[in-house]
Coordinates of N, CA and C in Angstrom, one line a residue:
M180 N -116.0 19.3 -234.4 CA -115.9 20.5 -233.6 C -117.1 21.4 -233.8
G181 N -118.1 21.0 -234.5 CA -119.2 21.8 -234.8 C -119.3 22.2 -236.2
D182 N -120.1 23.2 -236.5 CA -120.3 23.7 -237.9 C -119.1 24.5 -238.4
S183 N -118.2 23.8 -239.1 CA -117.0 24.4 -239.5 C -117.2 25.6 -240.4
D184 N -118.2 25.6 -241.3 CA -118.5 26.7 -242.2 C -118.9 27.9 -241.4
F185 N -119.8 27.7 -240.4 CA -120.2 28.8 -239.5 C -119.0 29.4 -238.8
L186 N -118.2 28.5 -238.2 CA -117.0 29.0 -237.4 C -116.1 29.8 -238.3
D187 N -115.8 29.3 -239.5 CA -115.0 30.0 -240.5 C -115.5 31.4 -240.8
R188 N -116.8 31.5 -241.0 CA -117.4 32.8 -241.3 C -117.4 33.7 -240.1
L189 N -117.6 33.1 -238.9 CA -117.6 33.9 -237.7 C -116.2 34.6 -237.5
V190 N -115.2 33.8 -237.7 CA -113.8 34.3 -237.5 C -113.5 35.4 -238.5
E191 N -113.9 35.2 -239.7 CA -113.7 36.2 -240.8 C -114.4 37.5 -240.5
N192 N -115.7 37.4 -240.1 CA -116.5 38.5 -239.8 C -116.0 39.3 -238.6
L193 N -115.6 38.6 -237.5 CA -115.1 39.3 -236.3 C -113.8 40.1 -236.7
A194 N -113.0 39.4 -237.5 CA -111.7 40.1 -237.8 C -112.0 41.4 -238.7
A195 N -113.0 41.3 -239.6 CA -113.3 42.4 -240.4 C -113.9 43.5 -239.6
F196 N -114.7 43.2 -238.6 CA -115.4 44.1 -237.8 C -114.5 44.8 -236.8
L197 N -113.5 44.1 -236.2 CA -112.7 44.6 -235.1 C -111.4 45.2 -235.6
G198 N -111.0 44.9 -236.8 CA -109.8 45.6 -237.4 C -108.5 44.9 -237.3
S199 N -107.4 45.4 -237.8 CA -106.1 44.8 -237.9 C -105.4 44.6 -236.6
D200 N -105.8 45.4 -235.6 CA -105.1 45.2 -234.3 C -105.7 44.1 -233.5
C201 N -106.6 43.4 -234.0 CA -107.3 42.3 -233.3 C -107.1 41.0 -234.0
E202 N -106.5 40.1 -233.2 CA -106.3 38.7 -233.7 C -107.5 37.8 -233.3
I203 N -107.9 37.0 -234.3 CA -109.0 36.0 -234.0 C -108.4 34.6 -234.3
A204 N -108.5 33.8 -233.3 CA -107.9 32.4 -233.4 C -109.0 31.4 -233.2
L205 N -109.1 30.4 -234.1 CA -110.0 29.3 -233.9 C -109.2 28.0 -233.6
H206 N -109.4 27.5 -232.4 CA -108.7 26.3 -231.9 C -109.6 25.0 -232.1
D207 N -108.9 23.9 -232.5 CA -109.5 22.6 -232.5 C -108.8 21.7 -231.6
F208 N -109.5 21.3 -230.5 CA -108.8 20.4 -229.5 C -109.1 18.9 -229.6
T209 N -109.8 18.6 -230.7 CA -110.2 17.2 -230.9 C -109.1 16.2 -231.3
H210 N -107.9 16.8 -231.6 CA -106.8 16.0 -232.0 C -105.6 16.2 -231.1
G211 N -105.8 16.6 -229.8 CA -104.7 16.9 -228.9 C -104.4 18.4 -228.9
Y212 N -103.3 18.7 -228.2 CA -103.0 20.1 -228.0 C -101.6 20.5 -228.6
D213 N -101.0 19.7 -229.3 CA -99.7 20.0 -229.9 C -99.9 21.1 -231.0
S214 N -101.0 21.0 -231.7 CA -101.2 22.0 -232.9 C -102.7 22.2 -233.0
T215 N -103.2 23.3 -232.3 CA -104.6 23.5 -232.2 C -105.2 24.6 -233.1
I216 N -104.4 25.6 -233.4 CA -104.9 26.7 -234.2 C -105.2 26.3 -235.7
V217 N -106.4 26.2 -236.0 CA -106.8 25.8 -237.4 C -107.1 27.0 -238.3
K218 N -107.4 28.1 -237.7 CA -107.7 29.3 -238.5 C -107.3 30.5 -237.7
L219 N -106.5 31.4 -238.3 CA -106.0 32.6 -237.6 C -106.0 33.8 -238.5
I220 N -106.6 34.9 -238.0 CA -106.7 36.1 -238.8 C -105.9 37.1 -238.0
N221 N -105.0 37.9 -238.6 CA -104.2 39.0 -238.0 C -103.2 38.3 -237.0
G222 N -102.6 37.2 -237.4 CA -101.6 36.6 -236.5 C -100.4 37.4 -236.2
H223 N -100.2 38.5 -236.9 CA -99.1 39.4 -236.6 C -99.2 40.0 -235.2
V224 N -100.5 40.1 -234.7 CA -100.7 40.6 -233.3 C -99.9 39.9 -232.3
S225 N -99.9 38.5 -232.3 CA -99.2 37.7 -231.3 C -98.0 37.1 -231.9
G226 N -97.8 37.1 -233.2 CA -96.7 36.5 -233.8 C -96.9 35.0 -234.1
R227 N -98.1 34.5 -233.9 CA -98.4 33.1 -234.1 C -98.8 32.8 -235.5
T228 N -98.9 31.5 -235.8 CA -99.4 31.0 -237.1 C -100.3 29.8 -236.9
V229 N -101.0 29.5 -238.0 CA -101.8 28.3 -238.0 C -100.9 27.1 -237.6
G230 N -101.4 26.2 -236.7 CA -100.6 25.1 -236.2 C -100.0 25.3 -234.9
C231 N -100.0 26.5 -234.4 CA -99.4 26.8 -233.0 C -100.4 26.2 -231.9
P232 N -99.9 25.9 -230.8 CA -100.7 25.4 -229.7 C -101.4 26.5 -228.9
P233 N -102.3 26.2 -228.0 CA -102.9 27.2 -227.1 C -101.8 27.8 -226.2
T234 N -102.2 28.9 -225.6 CA -101.3 29.6 -224.7 C -101.2 28.9 -223.3
N235 N -100.2 29.4 -222.5 CA -100.0 28.8 -221.2 C -101.3 28.9 -220.3
L236 N -102.1 30.0 -220.5 CA -103.3 30.2 -219.7 C -104.3 29.1 -219.9
F237 N -104.3 28.5 -221.1 CA -105.3 27.4 -221.4 C -105.0 26.2 -220.4
F238 N -103.7 25.9 -220.3 CA -103.4 24.8 -219.4 C -103.5 25.1 -218.0
E239 N -103.2 26.4 -217.6 CA -103.3 26.9 -216.3 C -104.7 27.1 -215.8
K240 N -105.6 27.7 -216.6 CA -106.9 28.1 -216.2 C -108.0 27.1 -216.6
V241 N -107.7 26.3 -217.6 CA -108.7 25.3 -218.1 C -108.3 23.9 -217.7
M242 N -107.2 23.4 -218.2 CA -106.8 22.0 -218.0 C -106.4 21.8 -216.5
G243 N -105.9 22.9 -215.9 CA -105.4 22.7 -214.5 C -106.4 23.0 -213.4
R244 N -107.7 23.1 -213.8 CA -108.7 23.4 -212.8 C -109.7 22.3 -212.7
E245 N -110.4 22.3 -211.5 CA -111.4 21.3 -211.3 C -112.8 21.9 -211.6
G246 N -113.8 21.1 -211.9 CA -115.1 21.6 -212.1 C -115.4 21.9 -213.5
P247 N -116.6 22.4 -213.8 CA -117.0 22.7 -215.2 C -116.2 23.9 -215.8
I248 N -116.0 23.8 -217.1 CA -115.3 24.8 -217.8 C -116.3 25.9 -218.3
S249 N -115.9 27.1 -218.2 CA -116.8 28.2 -218.7 C -116.0 29.2 -219.5
D250 N -116.8 30.0 -220.3 CA -116.1 31.0 -221.1 C -115.5 32.1 -220.2
V251 N -114.5 32.8 -220.8 CA -113.9 33.9 -220.2 C -114.1 35.1 -221.1
P252 N -115.2 35.9 -220.8 CA -115.6 36.9 -221.7 C -114.6 38.0 -221.9
V253 N -114.0 38.5 -220.8 CA -113.0 39.6 -220.9 C -111.9 39.4 -219.9
Y254 N -110.6 39.5 -220.4 CA -109.5 39.5 -219.5 C -108.3 40.2 -220.2
F255 N -107.4 40.7 -219.4 CA -106.3 41.5 -219.9 C -105.0 40.8 -219.7
T256 N -104.1 40.9 -220.6 CA -102.8 40.3 -220.5 C -101.7 41.2 -221.0
K257 N -100.4 40.9 -220.7 CA -99.3 41.7 -221.2 C -98.3 40.8 -221.9
D258 N -97.7 41.3 -223.0 CA -96.7 40.5 -223.7 C -95.7 41.5 -224.4
N259 N -94.4 41.5 -223.9 CA -93.4 42.3 -224.5 C -93.8 43.8 -224.4
G260 N -94.4 44.2 -223.3 CA -94.7 45.6 -223.1 C -96.1 46.0 -223.7
R261 N -96.7 45.1 -224.5 CA -98.0 45.5 -225.1 C -99.1 44.9 -224.2
V262 N -100.3 45.6 -224.2 CA -101.4 45.2 -223.5 C -102.5 44.6 -224.4
F263 N -103.1 43.5 -224.0 CA -104.1 42.8 -224.8 C -105.4 42.7 -224.1
K264 N -106.5 43.1 -224.7 CA -107.8 42.8 -224.2 C -108.3 41.6 -224.9
S265 N -108.6 40.5 -224.2 CA -108.9 39.2 -224.8 C -110.2 38.6 -224.3
S266 N -110.7 37.7 -225.1 CA -111.9 37.0 -224.8 C -111.8 35.5 -225.4
T267 N -112.3 34.6 -224.6 CA -112.3 33.2 -225.0 C -113.6 32.5 -224.9
T268 N -114.2 32.0 -226.0 CA -115.5 31.3 -226.0 C -115.2 29.9 -226.4
F269 N -115.6 29.0 -225.5 CA -115.3 27.6 -225.8 C -116.4 26.9 -226.6
I270 N -116.0 25.9 -227.4 CA -116.9 25.1 -228.2 C -117.1 23.8 -227.5
F271 N -118.3 23.3 -227.3 CA -118.6 22.0 -226.6 C -119.3 21.1 -227.5
D272 N -119.1 19.8 -227.3 CA -120.0 18.8 -228.0 C -121.2 18.5 -227.1
K273 N -122.0 17.6 -227.6 CA -123.3 17.3 -226.9 C -123.1 16.8 -225.5
K274 N -121.9 16.3 -225.1 CA -121.6 15.8 -223.8 C -120.9 16.9 -222.9
R275 N -120.8 18.1 -223.4 CA -120.2 19.2 -222.7 C -118.7 19.0 -222.6
N276 N -118.1 18.2 -223.5 CA -116.6 18.2 -223.6 C -116.1 19.3 -224.5
V277 N -115.1 19.9 -224.1 CA -114.5 21.1 -224.8 C -113.8 20.5 -226.1
T278 N -114.3 21.0 -227.3 CA -113.7 20.5 -228.5 C -112.9 21.6 -229.3
G279 N -113.1 22.9 -228.8 CA -112.4 24.0 -229.5 C -112.7 25.3 -228.8
A280 N -112.2 26.4 -229.4 CA -112.4 27.7 -228.8 C -112.2 28.8 -229.9
V281 N -112.9 29.9 -229.7 CA -112.7 31.1 -230.5 C -112.1 32.1 -229.6
C282 N -110.9 32.6 -229.9 CA -110.2 33.5 -229.0 C -110.0 34.8 -229.7
I283 N -110.2 35.9 -229.0 CA -110.1 37.2 -229.5 C -109.0 37.9 -228.7
N284 N -108.0 38.4 -229.4 CA -106.9 39.1 -228.7 C -106.7 40.5 -229.4
M285 N -107.1 41.5 -228.7 CA -107.0 42.9 -229.3 C -105.8 43.7 -228.6
D286 N -104.9 44.2 -229.4 CA -103.8 45.0 -228.9 C -104.4 46.4 -228.6
V287 N -104.5 46.7 -227.3 CA -105.1 48.0 -227.0 C -104.0 49.0 -226.5
T288 N -102.8 48.7 -226.7 CA -101.7 49.5 -226.2 C -101.8 51.0 -226.7
R289 N -102.1 51.2 -227.9 CA -102.2 52.6 -228.4 C -103.4 53.3 -227.8
L290 N -104.5 52.6 -227.6 CA -105.6 53.2 -226.9 C -105.3 53.6 -225.5
L291 N -104.5 52.8 -224.8 CA -104.1 53.1 -223.4 C -103.2 54.3 -223.4
L292 N -102.6 54.7 -224.5 CA -101.7 55.9 -224.5 C -102.5 57.1 -224.9
A293 N -103.7 56.9 -225.2 CA -104.6 58.1 -225.6 C -105.2 58.8 -224.4
Q294 N -106.1 59.6 -224.6 CA -106.7 60.4 -223.5 C -107.4 59.5 -222.5
Q295 N -107.7 60.1 -221.3 CA -108.2 59.3 -220.2 C -109.6 58.8 -220.5
N296 N -110.4 59.5 -221.3 CA -111.7 59.0 -221.6 C -111.7 57.7 -222.4
V297 N -110.6 57.6 -223.2 CA -110.5 56.4 -224.0 C -110.0 55.2 -223.1
C298 N -109.2 55.5 -222.1 CA -108.8 54.5 -221.2 C -110.0 54.0 -220.4
D299 N -110.9 54.9 -220.0 CA -112.1 54.5 -219.2 C -112.9 53.6 -220.1
F300 N -113.0 53.9 -221.4 CA -113.8 53.1 -222.3 C -113.2 51.7 -222.4
V301 N -111.9 51.6 -222.5 CA -111.3 50.3 -222.7 C -111.4 49.5 -221.4
G302 N -111.3 50.2 -220.2 CA -111.6 49.5 -218.9 C -110.4 48.6 -218.5
Y303 N -109.2 48.9 -218.9 CA -108.0 48.1 -218.5 C -107.7 48.4 -217.0
D304 N -107.5 47.2 -216.3 CA -107.1 47.3 -214.9 C -105.8 46.4 -214.8
A305 N -104.7 47.1 -214.4 CA -103.4 46.4 -214.4 C -103.4 45.2 -213.4
S306 N -104.2 45.3 -212.4 CA -104.3 44.2 -211.4 C -104.8 42.9 -212.0
E307 N -105.5 43.0 -213.2 CA -106.1 41.8 -213.8 C -105.1 41.1 -214.8
N308 N -103.9 41.6 -214.9 CA -103.0 41.0 -215.9 C -102.6 39.6 -215.4
R309 N -102.8 38.6 -216.4 CA -102.6 37.2 -216.0 C -101.3 36.7 -216.6
G310 N -100.5 37.5 -217.2 CA -99.2 37.0 -217.7 C -99.3 36.0 -218.8
E311 N -100.2 36.2 -219.8 CA -100.3 35.2 -220.8 C -99.1 35.3 -221.8
Q312 N -98.6 34.2 -222.2 CA -97.4 34.1 -223.0 C -97.7 33.4 -224.3
Y313 N -97.4 34.0 -225.4 CA -97.7 33.4 -226.7 C -96.5 32.6 -227.2
A314 N -96.8 31.3 -227.4 CA -95.7 30.4 -227.7 C -95.9 29.7 -229.1
Q315 N -94.8 29.3 -229.7 CA -94.8 28.7 -231.0 C -95.0 27.2 -230.9
S316 N -94.7 26.6 -229.7 CA -94.8 25.2 -229.5 C -95.1 24.9 -228.0
L317 N -95.5 23.7 -227.7 CA -95.8 23.3 -226.4 C -94.5 23.2 -225.6
N318 N -93.4 22.8 -226.3 CA -92.1 22.7 -225.6 C -91.7 24.1 -225.1
E319 N -92.0 25.1 -225.9 CA -91.7 26.5 -225.4 C -92.5 26.9 -224.2
I320 N -93.7 26.4 -224.1 CA -94.6 26.7 -222.9 C -94.0 26.0 -221.7
V321 N -93.6 24.7 -221.9 CA -92.9 24.0 -220.8 C -91.7 24.7 -220.3
E322 N -90.9 25.2 -221.2 CA -89.6 25.9 -220.8 C -89.9 27.2 -220.1
Q323 N -91.0 27.9 -220.5 CA -91.4 29.1 -219.7 C -91.8 28.8 -218.3
Y324 N -92.5 27.7 -218.1 CA -92.9 27.3 -216.8 C -91.7 26.8 -215.9
L325 N -90.7 26.1 -216.6 CA -89.5 25.7 -215.8 C -88.8 26.9 -215.3
Q326 N -88.7 27.9 -216.2 CA -88.0 29.2 -215.7 C -88.8 29.8 -214.6
A327 N -90.1 29.8 -214.7 CA -91.0 30.3 -213.6 C -90.8 29.5 -212.3
A328 N -90.6 28.2 -212.4 CA -90.4 27.4 -211.2 C -89.0 27.7 -210.6
E329 N -88.0 28.0 -211.4 CA -86.7 28.4 -210.8 C -86.8 29.7 -210.1
N330 N -87.6 30.6 -210.7 CA -87.9 31.9 -210.0 C -88.6 31.7 -208.7
E331 N -89.6 30.8 -208.7 CA -90.4 30.5 -207.5 C -89.5 30.0 -206.4
I332 N -88.6 29.0 -206.7 CA -87.7 28.4 -205.7 C -86.5 29.3 -205.4
G333 N -86.1 30.0 -206.4 CA -84.9 30.9 -206.1 C -83.6 30.3 -206.5
K334 N -83.6 29.2 -207.2 CA -82.3 28.6 -207.6 C -82.6 27.6 -208.8
P335 N -81.6 27.3 -209.6 CA -81.8 26.4 -210.7 C -82.0 24.9 -210.2
A336 N -82.5 24.1 -211.0 CA -82.8 22.7 -210.6 C -81.6 22.0 -210.2
T337 N -80.5 22.3 -210.8 CA -79.2 21.6 -210.4 C -78.8 21.8 -209.0
E338 N -79.3 22.9 -208.4 CA -79.0 23.2 -207.0 C -80.1 22.9 -206.0
M339 N -81.2 22.4 -206.5 CA -82.4 22.1 -205.6 C -82.2 20.8 -204.9
N340 N -82.6 20.8 -203.6 CA -82.6 19.6 -202.9 C -83.9 18.9 -203.1
K341 N -84.1 17.7 -202.5 CA -85.3 16.9 -202.7 C -86.6 17.7 -202.3
S342 N -86.6 18.4 -201.2 CA -87.7 19.2 -200.8 C -88.1 20.3 -201.8
E343 N -87.0 21.0 -202.2 CA -87.2 22.1 -203.2 C -87.7 21.6 -204.5
K344 N -87.3 20.4 -204.9 CA -87.8 19.8 -206.2 C -89.3 19.5 -206.1
K345 N -89.7 19.0 -204.9 CA -91.1 18.8 -204.7 C -91.9 20.1 -204.7
R346 N -91.4 21.1 -204.1 CA -92.1 22.4 -204.2 C -92.2 22.9 -205.6
A347 N -91.1 22.7 -206.4 CA -91.2 23.1 -207.8 C -92.2 22.3 -208.6
L348 N -92.3 21.0 -208.3 CA -93.3 20.2 -208.9 C -94.7 20.6 -208.6
A349 N -94.9 20.9 -207.3 CA -96.2 21.4 -206.9 C -96.6 22.7 -207.6
F350 N -95.6 23.6 -207.8 CA -95.9 24.8 -208.6 C -96.2 24.5 -210.0
L351 N -95.5 23.6 -210.7 CA -95.7 23.2 -212.0 C -97.1 22.5 -212.2
D352 N -97.4 21.7 -211.2 CA -98.7 21.0 -211.3 C -99.9 21.9 -211.2
S353 N -99.7 23.0 -210.3 CA -100.8 24.0 -210.2 C -101.0 24.8 -211.5
K354 N -100.0 24.8 -212.4 CA -100.0 25.5 -213.6 C -100.6 24.6 -214.8
G355 N -100.8 23.3 -214.5 CA -101.4 22.5 -215.5 C -100.3 21.8 -216.4
V356 N -99.1 21.9 -216.0 CA -98.0 21.4 -216.9 C -98.1 19.9 -217.2
F357 N -98.6 19.2 -216.2 CA -98.7 17.7 -216.4 C -99.8 17.3 -217.4
Q358 N -100.6 18.3 -217.8 CA -101.6 18.0 -218.8 C -101.0 18.1 -220.2
I359 N -99.7 18.6 -220.3 CA -99.1 18.7 -221.6 C -98.4 17.4 -222.0
V360 N -98.7 16.8 -223.1 CA -98.2 15.5 -223.5 C -96.7 15.5 -223.6
K361 N -96.1 14.5 -223.0 CA -94.6 14.3 -222.9 C -93.9 15.3 -222.1
A362 N -94.6 16.1 -221.4 CA -93.9 17.1 -220.5 C -93.1 16.4 -219.4
N363 N -93.6 15.1 -219.0 CA -92.8 14.4 -218.0 C -91.4 14.1 -218.4
V364 N -91.2 13.8 -219.8 CA -89.9 13.5 -220.2 C -88.9 14.7 -220.0
R365 N -89.4 15.9 -220.3 CA -88.6 17.1 -220.1 C -88.3 17.4 -218.6
L366 N -89.4 17.1 -217.8 CA -89.3 17.3 -216.3 C -88.2 16.4 -215.7
C367 N -88.2 15.1 -216.1 CA -87.2 14.2 -215.6 C -85.8 14.6 -215.9
E368 N -85.7 15.1 -217.2 CA -84.4 15.6 -217.6 C -84.0 16.9 -216.8
Y369 N -84.9 17.7 -216.6 CA -84.7 19.0 -216.0 C -84.3 18.8 -214.5
F370 N -85.0 17.9 -213.8 CA -84.7 17.7 -212.4 C -83.7 16.7 -212.1
G371 N -83.3 16.0 -213.2 CA -82.3 14.9 -213.0 C -82.8 13.7 -212.2
I372 N -84.1 13.3 -212.5 CA -84.7 12.2 -211.7 C -85.3 11.3 -212.7
S373 N -85.6 10.1 -212.2 CA -86.3 9.1 -213.1 C -87.8 9.3 -213.2
K374 N -88.4 8.7 -214.1 CA -89.9 8.8 -214.3 C -90.6 8.3 -213.0
F375 N -90.1 7.2 -212.5 CA -90.7 6.7 -211.2 C -90.6 7.7 -210.1
T376 N -89.4 8.3 -209.9 CA -89.3 9.3 -208.9 C -90.1 10.5 -209.1
L377 N -90.2 10.9 -210.4 CA -91.1 12.1 -210.7 C -92.5 11.9 -210.3
Y378 N -93.1 10.7 -210.6 CA -94.5 10.5 -210.2 C -94.7 10.2 -208.7
S379 N -93.6 9.7 -208.1 CA -93.6 9.5 -206.7 C -93.7 10.8 -206.0
Y380 N -92.9 11.8 -206.4 CA -92.9 13.1 -205.8 C -94.3 13.8 -206.1
L381 N -94.8 13.6 -207.4 CA -96.0 14.2 -207.7 C -97.2 13.7 -206.9
D382 N -97.2 12.4 -206.7 CA -98.3 11.8 -205.8 C -98.2 12.4 -204.4
E383 N -97.0 12.6 -203.9 CA -96.9 13.1 -202.6 C -97.4 14.5 -202.5
V384 N -97.0 15.4 -203.4 CA -97.4 16.8 -203.3 C -98.9 16.9 -203.6
R385 N -99.5 16.1 -204.4 CA -100.9 16.1 -204.6 C -101.7 15.7 -203.4
R386 N -101.1 14.6 -202.7 CA -101.7 14.1 -201.5 C -101.6 15.2 -200.4
N387 N -100.5 15.8 -200.2 CA -100.4 16.9 -199.2 C -101.3 18.0 -199.5
S388 N -101.5 18.4 -200.8 CA -102.3 19.5 -201.2 C -103.8 19.2 -200.8
R389 N -104.2 17.9 -201.0 CA -105.6 17.5 -200.6 C -105.8 17.6 -199.1
Q390 N -104.8 17.1 -198.4 CA -104.8 17.1 -197.0 C -104.9 18.5 -196.4
D391 N -104.1 19.4 -197.0 CA -104.2 20.8 -196.6 C -105.6 21.4 -196.8
R392 N -106.2 21.1 -198.0 CA -107.5 21.7 -198.2 C -108.5 21.1 -197.3
E393 N -108.4 19.8 -197.0 CA -109.3 19.2 -196.0 C -109.2 19.8 -194.6
S394 N -107.9 20.0 -194.2 CA -107.7 20.6 -192.9 C -108.3 22.0 -192.8
E395 N -108.1 22.8 -193.9 CA -108.7 24.1 -193.9 C -110.2 24.1 -193.8
Q396 N -110.8 23.1 -194.5 CA -112.3 23.0 -194.4 C -112.7 22.6 -193.0
D397 N -112.0 21.6 -192.4 CA -112.3 21.2 -191.1 C -112.2 22.3 -190.1
G398 N -111.2 23.2 -190.3 CA -110.9 24.3 -189.4 C -112.1 25.3 -189.4
V399 N -112.6 25.5 -190.7 CA -113.7 26.5 -190.8 C -114.9 25.9 -190.1
L400 N -115.2 24.6 -190.3 CA -116.4 24.0 -189.7 C -116.3 24.0 -188.1
S401 N -115.1 23.7 -187.6 CA -115.0 23.6 -186.1 C -115.0 25.0 -185.5
G402 N -114.6 26.0 -186.3 CA -114.6 27.4 -185.7 C -115.8 28.1 -185.8
S403 N -116.9 27.5 -186.4 CA -118.1 28.2 -186.6 C -118.9 28.3 -185.3
D404 N -119.4 29.5 -185.1 CA -120.2 29.8 -183.8 C -121.6 29.3 -184.1
V405 N -122.2 28.5 -183.2 CA -123.5 28.0 -183.3 C -124.3 28.6 -182.1
D406 N -125.3 29.3 -182.3 CA -126.2 29.9 -181.2 C -127.6 29.3 -181.3
N407 N -127.9 28.5 -180.3 CA -129.2 27.8 -180.3 C -130.2 28.6 -179.5
G408 N -129.9 29.8 -179.1 CA -130.8 30.6 -178.3 C -131.9 31.2 -179.1
P409 N -132.8 32.0 -178.5 CA -133.8 32.7 -179.3 C -133.3 33.6 -180.3
S410 N -133.9 33.7 -181.4 CA -133.4 34.6 -182.5 C -134.4 35.8 -182.6
Q411 N -133.9 36.8 -183.2 CA -134.8 38.0 -183.4 C -134.6 38.5 -184.9
M412 N -135.7 38.6 -185.6 CA -135.6 39.1 -187.0 C -135.8 40.6 -187.0
V413 N -134.9 41.2 -187.8 CA -134.9 42.6 -187.9 C -135.6 43.1 -189.2

């Protein structure tokens, strides 16, 4: 994952510099995602410990997206009424594969309750809240997303019809849930379907999603106005 001595010292120094309200987490992704935090300072901020997995945002914003992965210098999240100002810097190998990350989570709740000039300095914008949830295990993350899927559809899985189950799977796929090892086992149990049916539904919703994107692109191209007449530069 890189120079472990340097990373250890970096985490220690950041924590000493930023204070006790700031959690510094070093993740190692080279052995999977079940247990990625290998060094953690001020874990009381999120309630996590060494050995915990990454948060739901990692699967949603990183594993669940297409294209190159880039750092997230500043973002805001909420958890149990507290506001966090966070930053994620990824660690890459020579082939640009993500092998780890250094994550900073500062509890700025008390600062936001101070005078307006302090709020301006912090720069918190409520519209940027991404709903990050700190979990003790990947199973907990999956359960959080299953609850979110029920909220999205408006009913529990036991009452969903075939079409609604597909909508729920499309929602879960957009959140990167299928990147979590063995999540399919829980999903089959949750929806009351076989593994074959699960992936049959998943293939269908992904295929429909691609077709929708292609249709949107075709619509943009066909709707473009082309003027072959004389032009005038201003």
